[in-house]
Short mmCIF file of C-alpha atoms in Angstrom, two decimals:
data_model
loop_
_atom_site.label_atom_id
_atom_site.label_comp_id
_atom_site.label_asym_id
_atom_site.label_seq_id
_atom_site.Cartn_x
_atom_site.Cartn_y
_atom_site.Cartn_z
CA UNK S 968 74.94 58.91 139.49
CA UNK S 969 75.40 62.88 139.46
CA UNK S 970 74.17 64.49 142.45
CA UNK S 971 70.50 66.17 141.81
CA UNK S 972 69.71 69.89 143.47
CA UNK S 973 66.69 70.60 146.02
CA UNK S 974 65.86 73.72 144.62
CA UNK S 975 63.09 75.76 146.64
CA UNK S 976 61.88 78.93 145.12
CA UNK S 977 60.06 82.44 147.81
CA UNK S 978 57.81 83.90 145.70
CA UNK S 979 54.68 82.80 143.32
CA UNK S 980 53.98 85.79 141.05
CA UNK S 981 54.81 85.53 138.19
CA UNK S 982 58.65 85.68 137.93
CA UNK S 983 58.42 83.02 140.57
CA UNK S 984 55.95 81.19 138.48
CA UNK S 985 58.39 81.83 135.60
CA UNK S 986 61.17 80.19 137.89
CA UNK S 987 59.43 76.84 138.16
CA UNK S 988 59.72 76.67 134.71
CA UNK S 989 63.01 76.76 134.54
CA UNK S 990 63.63 74.46 137.95
CA UNK S 991 61.63 71.57 135.66
CA UNK S 992 63.51 71.97 132.61
CA UNK S 993 66.69 71.93 134.56
CA UNK S 994 68.16 68.48 134.62
CA UNK S 995 70.30 68.69 137.34
CA UNK S 996 67.85 70.09 139.98
CA UNK S 997 64.34 68.92 141.46
CA UNK S 998 61.63 71.39 141.89
CA UNK S 999 61.63 70.72 145.81
CA UNK S 1000 59.41 73.58 147.31
CA UNK S 1001 57.72 76.97 147.15
CA UNK S 1002 56.95 79.54 149.12
CA UNK S 1003 54.29 82.40 149.53
CA UNK S 1004 52.72 84.62 151.70
CA UNK S 1005 49.25 84.06 150.55
CA UNK S 1006 48.10 80.46 151.34
CA UNK S 1007 45.29 80.22 148.63
CA UNK S 1008 48.10 81.14 145.98
CA UNK S 1009 50.33 78.32 147.27
CA UNK S 1010 47.65 76.29 147.20
CA UNK S 1011 47.19 76.92 143.80
CA UNK S 1012 50.51 76.43 142.85
CA UNK S 1013 50.84 72.97 144.62
CA UNK S 1014 48.03 71.49 143.48
CA UNK S 1015 50.18 72.33 139.71
CA UNK S 1016 52.47 70.17 141.00
CA UNK S 1017 51.89 67.36 143.67
CA UNK S 1018 54.77 66.36 145.82
CA UNK S 1019 56.87 69.42 146.55
CA UNK S 1020 56.71 71.03 149.97
CA UNK S 1021 55.03 74.10 150.40
CA UNK S 1022 55.47 76.55 153.45
CA UNK S 1023 54.50 80.26 154.27
CA UNK S 1024 56.79 81.00 155.72
CA UNK S 1025 60.54 80.58 154.50
CA UNK S 1026 62.66 79.94 157.60
CA UNK S 1027 61.25 77.02 157.28
CA UNK S 1028 62.91 75.79 153.93
CA UNK S 1029 66.17 77.36 155.43
CA UNK S 1030 66.40 75.15 158.70
CA UNK S 1031 65.53 72.06 155.89
CA UNK S 1032 68.93 70.02 155.43
CA UNK S 1033 67.21 68.81 152.46
CA UNK S 1034 67.47 72.34 150.59
CA UNK S 1035 70.18 73.07 148.77
CA UNK S 1036 69.23 76.32 146.34
CA UNK S 1037 66.62 79.06 147.23
CA UNK S 1038 65.60 81.21 144.38
CA UNK S 1039 64.32 84.54 146.09
CA UNK S 1040 61.31 85.83 143.40
CA UNK S 1041 59.52 87.60 146.40
CA UNK S 1042 58.74 91.87 146.46
CA UNK S 1043 61.82 94.14 146.02
CA UNK S 1044 62.02 95.05 149.83
CA UNK S 1045 62.89 91.26 150.97
CA UNK S 1046 65.50 90.25 149.23
CA UNK S 1047 67.88 91.87 151.68
CA UNK S 1048 66.59 89.61 154.22
CA UNK S 1049 65.76 86.67 152.44
CA UNK S 1050 69.02 86.45 150.91
CA UNK S 1051 70.79 86.98 153.69
CA UNK S 1052 69.36 84.37 156.04
CA UNK S 1053 69.97 81.85 153.08
CA UNK S 1054 73.29 82.20 152.80
CA UNK S 1055 73.78 82.41 156.37
CA UNK S 1056 72.08 78.73 156.20
CA UNK S 1057 74.27 77.38 153.83
CA UNK S 1058 71.82 77.75 151.18
CA UNK S 1059 72.82 78.85 147.84
CA UNK S 1060 70.83 81.51 146.21
CA UNK S 1061 69.28 83.18 143.42
CA UNK S 1062 67.56 86.26 144.03
CA UNK S 1063 66.22 88.34 141.40
CA UNK S 1064 66.88 92.01 140.60
CA UNK S 1065 67.39 94.78 142.18
CA UNK S 1066 69.87 93.37 144.26
CA UNK S 1067 67.88 95.53 146.93
CA UNK S 1068 66.10 99.01 146.97
CA UNK S 1069 68.96 100.81 149.31
CA UNK S 1070 72.85 100.55 149.60
CA UNK S 1071 72.18 100.04 153.12
CA UNK S 1072 70.68 96.80 152.51
CA UNK S 1073 73.25 96.02 149.40
CA UNK S 1074 75.85 96.04 151.36
CA UNK S 1075 74.07 94.03 154.16
CA UNK S 1076 73.29 91.09 151.43
CA UNK S 1077 78.01 91.69 150.22
CA UNK S 1078 78.78 91.26 153.65
CA UNK S 1079 77.17 88.28 154.21
CA UNK S 1080 78.15 86.75 150.40
CA UNK S 1081 81.68 87.82 151.93
CA UNK S 1082 81.53 85.79 154.83
CA UNK S 1083 79.23 82.67 153.34
CA UNK S 1084 81.31 79.58 151.02
CA UNK S 1085 77.58 79.11 148.99
CA UNK S 1086 77.21 80.64 145.53
CA UNK S 1087 74.83 83.75 145.35
CA UNK S 1088 73.76 85.06 142.13
CA UNK S 1089 71.75 88.05 141.11
CA UNK S 1090 69.21 88.00 138.40
CA UNK S 1091 69.75 90.88 135.87
CA UNK S 1092 67.53 88.74 133.42
CA UNK S 1093 68.39 90.94 130.68
CA UNK S 1094 71.97 89.55 130.13
CA UNK S 1095 69.83 86.44 128.97
CA UNK S 1096 67.84 88.17 126.19
CA UNK S 1097 68.99 87.02 122.73
CA UNK S 1098 68.89 90.02 120.86
CA UNK S 1099 70.53 91.93 123.43
CA UNK S 1100 73.32 88.69 124.00
CA UNK S 1101 73.48 89.46 119.95
CA UNK S 1102 73.61 92.82 120.75
CA UNK S 1103 76.75 92.59 123.16
CA UNK S 1104 78.65 89.71 120.49
CA UNK S 1105 78.34 92.38 117.67
CA UNK S 1106 80.12 94.56 120.10
CA UNK S 1107 82.66 92.40 121.13
CA UNK S 1108 83.62 91.30 117.51
CA UNK S 1109 83.84 95.21 116.90
CA UNK S 1110 81.37 95.11 114.60
CA UNK S 1111 80.47 98.82 114.95
CA UNK S 1112 83.71 100.01 115.62
CA UNK S 1113 84.49 101.75 119.62
CA UNK S 1114 81.22 102.67 121.55
CA UNK S 1115 81.08 106.38 122.17
CA UNK S 1116 77.37 106.54 122.87
CA UNK S 1117 74.97 103.74 124.62
CA UNK S 1118 70.67 104.06 125.26
CA UNK S 1119 68.53 102.25 126.94
CA UNK S 1120 65.12 102.14 127.96
CA UNK S 1121 62.34 100.94 130.45
CA UNK S 1122 58.99 101.42 129.03
CA UNK S 1123 56.18 99.82 131.09
CA UNK S 1124 52.81 101.23 132.30
CA UNK S 1125 52.67 100.17 135.61
CA UNK S 1126 49.67 100.99 135.88
CA UNK S 1127 48.31 97.88 134.83
CA UNK S 1128 50.96 96.02 136.43
CA UNK S 1129 51.07 97.08 140.34
CA UNK S 1130 51.96 93.65 141.41
CA UNK S 1131 50.60 91.30 143.43
CA UNK S 1132 48.91 93.05 146.67
CA UNK S 1133 49.90 96.73 144.87
CA UNK S 1134 53.89 95.57 146.03
CA UNK S 1135 55.12 98.25 143.78
CA UNK S 1136 52.63 100.79 145.17
CA UNK S 1137 54.95 101.75 147.38
CA UNK S 1138 57.07 104.85 148.57
CA UNK S 1139 60.22 103.05 148.75
CA UNK S 1140 60.60 101.74 145.53
CA UNK S 1141 62.27 104.16 143.13
CA UNK S 1142 61.24 103.34 139.22
CA UNK S 1143 64.36 103.86 138.41
CA UNK S 1144 66.23 101.29 140.48
CA UNK S 1145 63.09 98.40 141.14
CA UNK S 1146 62.77 98.46 137.19
CA UNK S 1147 65.33 101.20 135.61
CA UNK S 1148 67.88 99.10 137.24
CA UNK S 1149 67.29 96.65 133.91
CA UNK S 1150 68.75 99.08 131.58
CA UNK S 1151 71.28 99.95 134.23
CA UNK S 1152 72.83 97.22 134.14
CA UNK S 1153 71.84 96.39 130.37
CA UNK S 1154 74.54 99.72 129.84
CA UNK S 1155 77.21 98.17 132.53
CA UNK S 1156 77.39 94.40 130.64
CA UNK S 1157 77.90 96.25 127.06
CA UNK S 1158 79.92 99.81 127.45
CA UNK S 1159 81.49 99.49 130.99
CA UNK S 1160 81.23 101.14 133.90
CA UNK S 1161 79.96 104.15 134.93
CA UNK S 1162 81.39 106.50 136.73
CA UNK S 1163 79.16 109.42 137.30
CA UNK S 1164 75.58 110.75 136.66
CA UNK S 1165 73.19 113.75 135.82
CA UNK S 1166 69.00 112.79 136.02
CA UNK S 1167 65.99 114.44 136.22
CA UNK S 1168 62.30 112.90 137.04
CA UNK S 1169 58.68 113.90 136.81
CA UNK S 1170 55.03 112.78 137.72
CA UNK S 1171 52.20 113.34 135.01
CA UNK S 1172 50.87 109.77 134.23
CA UNK S 1173 50.74 107.66 137.10
CA UNK S 1174 49.63 110.62 139.52
CA UNK S 1175 48.08 108.38 142.27
CA UNK S 1176 51.04 106.72 142.72
CA UNK S 1177 53.67 108.01 145.61
CA UNK S 1178 56.70 107.88 143.03
CA UNK S 1179 57.70 110.29 140.41
CA UNK S 1180 57.10 107.73 137.56
CA UNK S 1181 59.99 108.77 134.67
CA UNK S 1182 63.91 109.88 135.30
CA UNK S 1183 66.22 110.30 132.57
CA UNK S 1184 69.73 109.73 132.89
CA UNK S 1185 72.89 110.90 131.63
CA UNK S 1186 75.67 108.63 132.69
CA UNK S 1187 79.62 109.27 132.56
CA UNK S 1188 81.24 105.81 132.05
CA UNK S 1189 84.95 105.68 133.71
CA UNK S 1190 86.12 105.23 129.48
CA UNK S 1191 84.62 108.29 127.98
CA UNK S 1192 81.30 106.33 126.60
CA UNK S 1193 77.92 108.82 126.95
CA UNK S 1194 74.90 106.71 128.45
CA UNK S 1195 71.53 107.46 128.50
CA UNK S 1196 68.86 105.26 130.49
CA UNK S 1197 64.69 106.45 130.76
CA UNK S 1198 62.91 104.73 133.15
CA UNK S 1199 59.07 104.90 132.69
CA UNK S 1200 56.53 103.18 135.10
CA UNK S 1201 53.66 104.97 133.12
CA UNK S 1202 53.85 105.79 129.52
CA UNK S 1203 51.27 104.45 127.12
CA UNK S 1204 52.74 101.51 124.96
CA UNK S 1205 53.80 97.54 125.47
CA UNK S 1206 56.69 96.94 127.54
CA UNK S 1207 60.07 97.30 125.24
CA UNK S 1208 63.81 97.88 126.49
CA UNK S 1209 64.34 99.88 122.98
CA UNK S 1210 68.04 100.17 123.22
CA UNK S 1211 70.55 101.98 120.90
CA UNK S 1212 74.48 101.42 120.84
CA UNK S 1213 76.31 103.70 118.95
CA UNK S 1214 79.77 103.53 117.40
CA UNK S 1215 82.82 104.96 115.11
CA UNK S 1216 81.90 102.43 112.39
CA UNK S 1217 78.15 101.27 112.90
CA UNK S 1218 75.06 101.78 115.25
CA UNK S 1219 72.84 98.13 117.10
CA UNK S 1220 69.49 99.13 117.37
CA UNK S 1221 67.65 96.11 119.59
CA UNK S 1222 65.36 95.27 122.18
CA UNK S 1223 63.84 92.76 124.61
CA UNK S 1224 60.76 92.03 122.00
CA UNK S 1225 61.56 91.67 118.78
CA UNK S 1226 62.37 89.08 116.79
CA UNK S 1227 65.39 91.21 115.07
CA UNK S 1228 68.03 92.93 115.54
CA UNK S 1229 68.97 96.00 113.10
CA UNK S 1230 71.99 96.95 111.96
CA UNK S 1231 74.27 99.09 110.07
CA UNK S 1232 77.98 98.20 109.73
CA UNK S 1233 79.16 99.68 106.38
CA UNK S 1234 82.46 99.13 106.99
CA UNK S 1235 81.29 94.32 107.64
CA UNK S 1236 78.42 95.03 104.78
CA UNK S 1237 80.28 98.02 102.52
CA UNK S 1238 76.97 96.44 100.80
CA UNK S 1239 74.43 97.83 102.41
CA UNK S 1240 76.25 101.33 102.83
CA UNK S 1241 74.54 103.08 106.31
CA UNK S 1242 71.60 101.18 106.00
CA UNK S 1243 70.35 99.31 108.67
CA UNK S 1244 70.16 95.21 108.22
CA UNK S 1245 67.46 93.09 110.32
CA UNK S 1246 69.32 90.16 112.50
CA UNK S 1247 66.93 87.70 113.01
CA UNK S 1248 66.60 86.33 116.76
CA UNK S 1249 64.30 84.48 119.68
CA UNK S 1250 62.07 86.26 121.72
CA UNK S 1251 62.76 86.19 125.29
CA UNK S 1252 63.10 88.47 127.09
CA UNK S 1253 62.60 86.52 131.15
CA UNK S 1254 64.89 84.17 130.03
CA UNK S 1255 65.43 82.76 133.57
CA UNK S 1256 65.99 78.84 131.75
CA UNK S 1257 69.25 80.23 131.02
CA UNK S 1258 69.74 82.29 133.47
CA UNK S 1259 69.03 78.90 135.98
CA UNK S 1260 72.24 76.89 133.80
CA UNK S 1261 74.26 79.13 133.93
CA UNK S 1262 74.11 79.03 138.30
CA UNK S 1263 73.69 75.56 138.59
CA UNK S 1264 76.51 74.99 136.54
CA UNK S 1265 78.52 77.60 138.14
CA UNK S 1266 77.77 75.42 141.84
CA UNK S 1267 78.03 71.68 140.01
CA UNK S 1268 82.07 72.84 138.77
CA UNK S 1269 83.02 74.94 140.81
CA UNK S 1270 83.00 78.15 138.30
CA UNK S 1271 83.08 82.23 139.18
CA UNK S 1272 79.29 83.11 139.15
CA UNK S 1273 79.06 85.69 136.27
CA UNK S 1274 76.47 87.79 137.32
CA UNK S 1275 78.00 88.23 141.10
CA UNK S 1276 76.96 90.20 144.15
CA UNK S 1277 79.07 92.82 143.11
CA UNK S 1278 76.98 92.82 140.29
CA UNK S 1279 74.24 93.65 140.62
CA UNK S 1280 76.31 96.41 144.01
CA UNK S 1281 77.30 98.38 141.10
CA UNK S 1282 73.93 98.46 139.14
CA UNK S 1283 71.95 99.24 142.39
CA UNK S 1284 74.64 102.00 143.18
CA UNK S 1285 74.26 103.45 139.67
CA UNK S 1286 70.87 103.32 139.70
CA UNK S 1287 70.03 104.41 143.44
CA UNK S 1288 72.86 107.81 142.08
CA UNK S 1289 70.70 108.38 139.35
CA UNK S 1290 66.92 108.77 141.43
CA UNK S 1291 69.62 110.92 144.27
CA UNK S 1292 70.82 113.40 140.84
CA UNK S 1293 67.05 113.74 140.21
CA UNK S 1294 66.09 114.68 144.49
CA UNK S 1295 68.49 116.89 143.62
CA UNK S 1296 66.94 118.66 140.55
CA UNK S 1297 70.08 117.21 137.73
CA UNK S 1298 73.00 117.73 140.03
CA UNK S 1299 76.09 115.23 139.46
CA UNK S 1300 76.29 112.45 141.59
CA UNK S 1301 79.65 110.52 141.87
CA UNK S 1302 78.60 106.32 142.06
CA UNK S 1303 79.81 104.40 144.91
CA UNK S 1304 82.02 101.54 143.51
CA UNK S 1305 82.14 98.13 144.80
#
């Protein structure tokens, strides 16, 4: 009989609850435990899952030999602390994005991964959104020729999503890193590695917040492609990540909240010329179920993790470089390599 892996979820906010569903839907896993610093939240979620082990202290689970896998779904600021401790305890770790809020913590996680025999995955979930996956497939198949310009946006209104106990309202949580990392990682995944960035920020929407609420970044890719990321946490609209991929022979428009993507590809769709054709896709903008399935496959079959620690590190390096450029009034900043 195949081994069933005991999984513990740290952090029981919206993303933590999504991960619980992912665990329950995976035949190789068992929801062994849940952890949250809020006892009331812990009790409420535990009541929905009789028999799970609970604790407000994540260290309890790291000392438990029955625990195989830890999912770190806590606020960004504790990703490094919890991931490093879990790896040192020999647990496999799936950590939510961003890998960390600063490069010092990124380095700590990278070092811990390199010392550990356990698997580590960074949860860059845009790579699992059906619309984005289809867009990458079309790009990789050459349906729009050679990419020359790519853009994505992280358009959100944190005025309605301050986080449990206002954890997002923190001067150390730069929106370009905390949220914009989604768009940065998507462009890296589709177009390649980024070399340098120039960025500007302003602060017109969430004026009572301690951070700039809009950043526009222009990236130079190593392969010559130009990229743009707009990260706004105060814009007045529903959440979306509208993204456009421009190639020499076509264009793709897509996002993570629509039931279709748009393709203009005269070479492959001569009947439509330059007109866009809609391609149906499922809507699943936080497909953590598919994410967990890939992670468990890597653990069980001893495969490389697709979104490994270096992928997470490169994305944070690009996002933090953009933030640095914005603080310097748009001065170009080279992106650290991993």
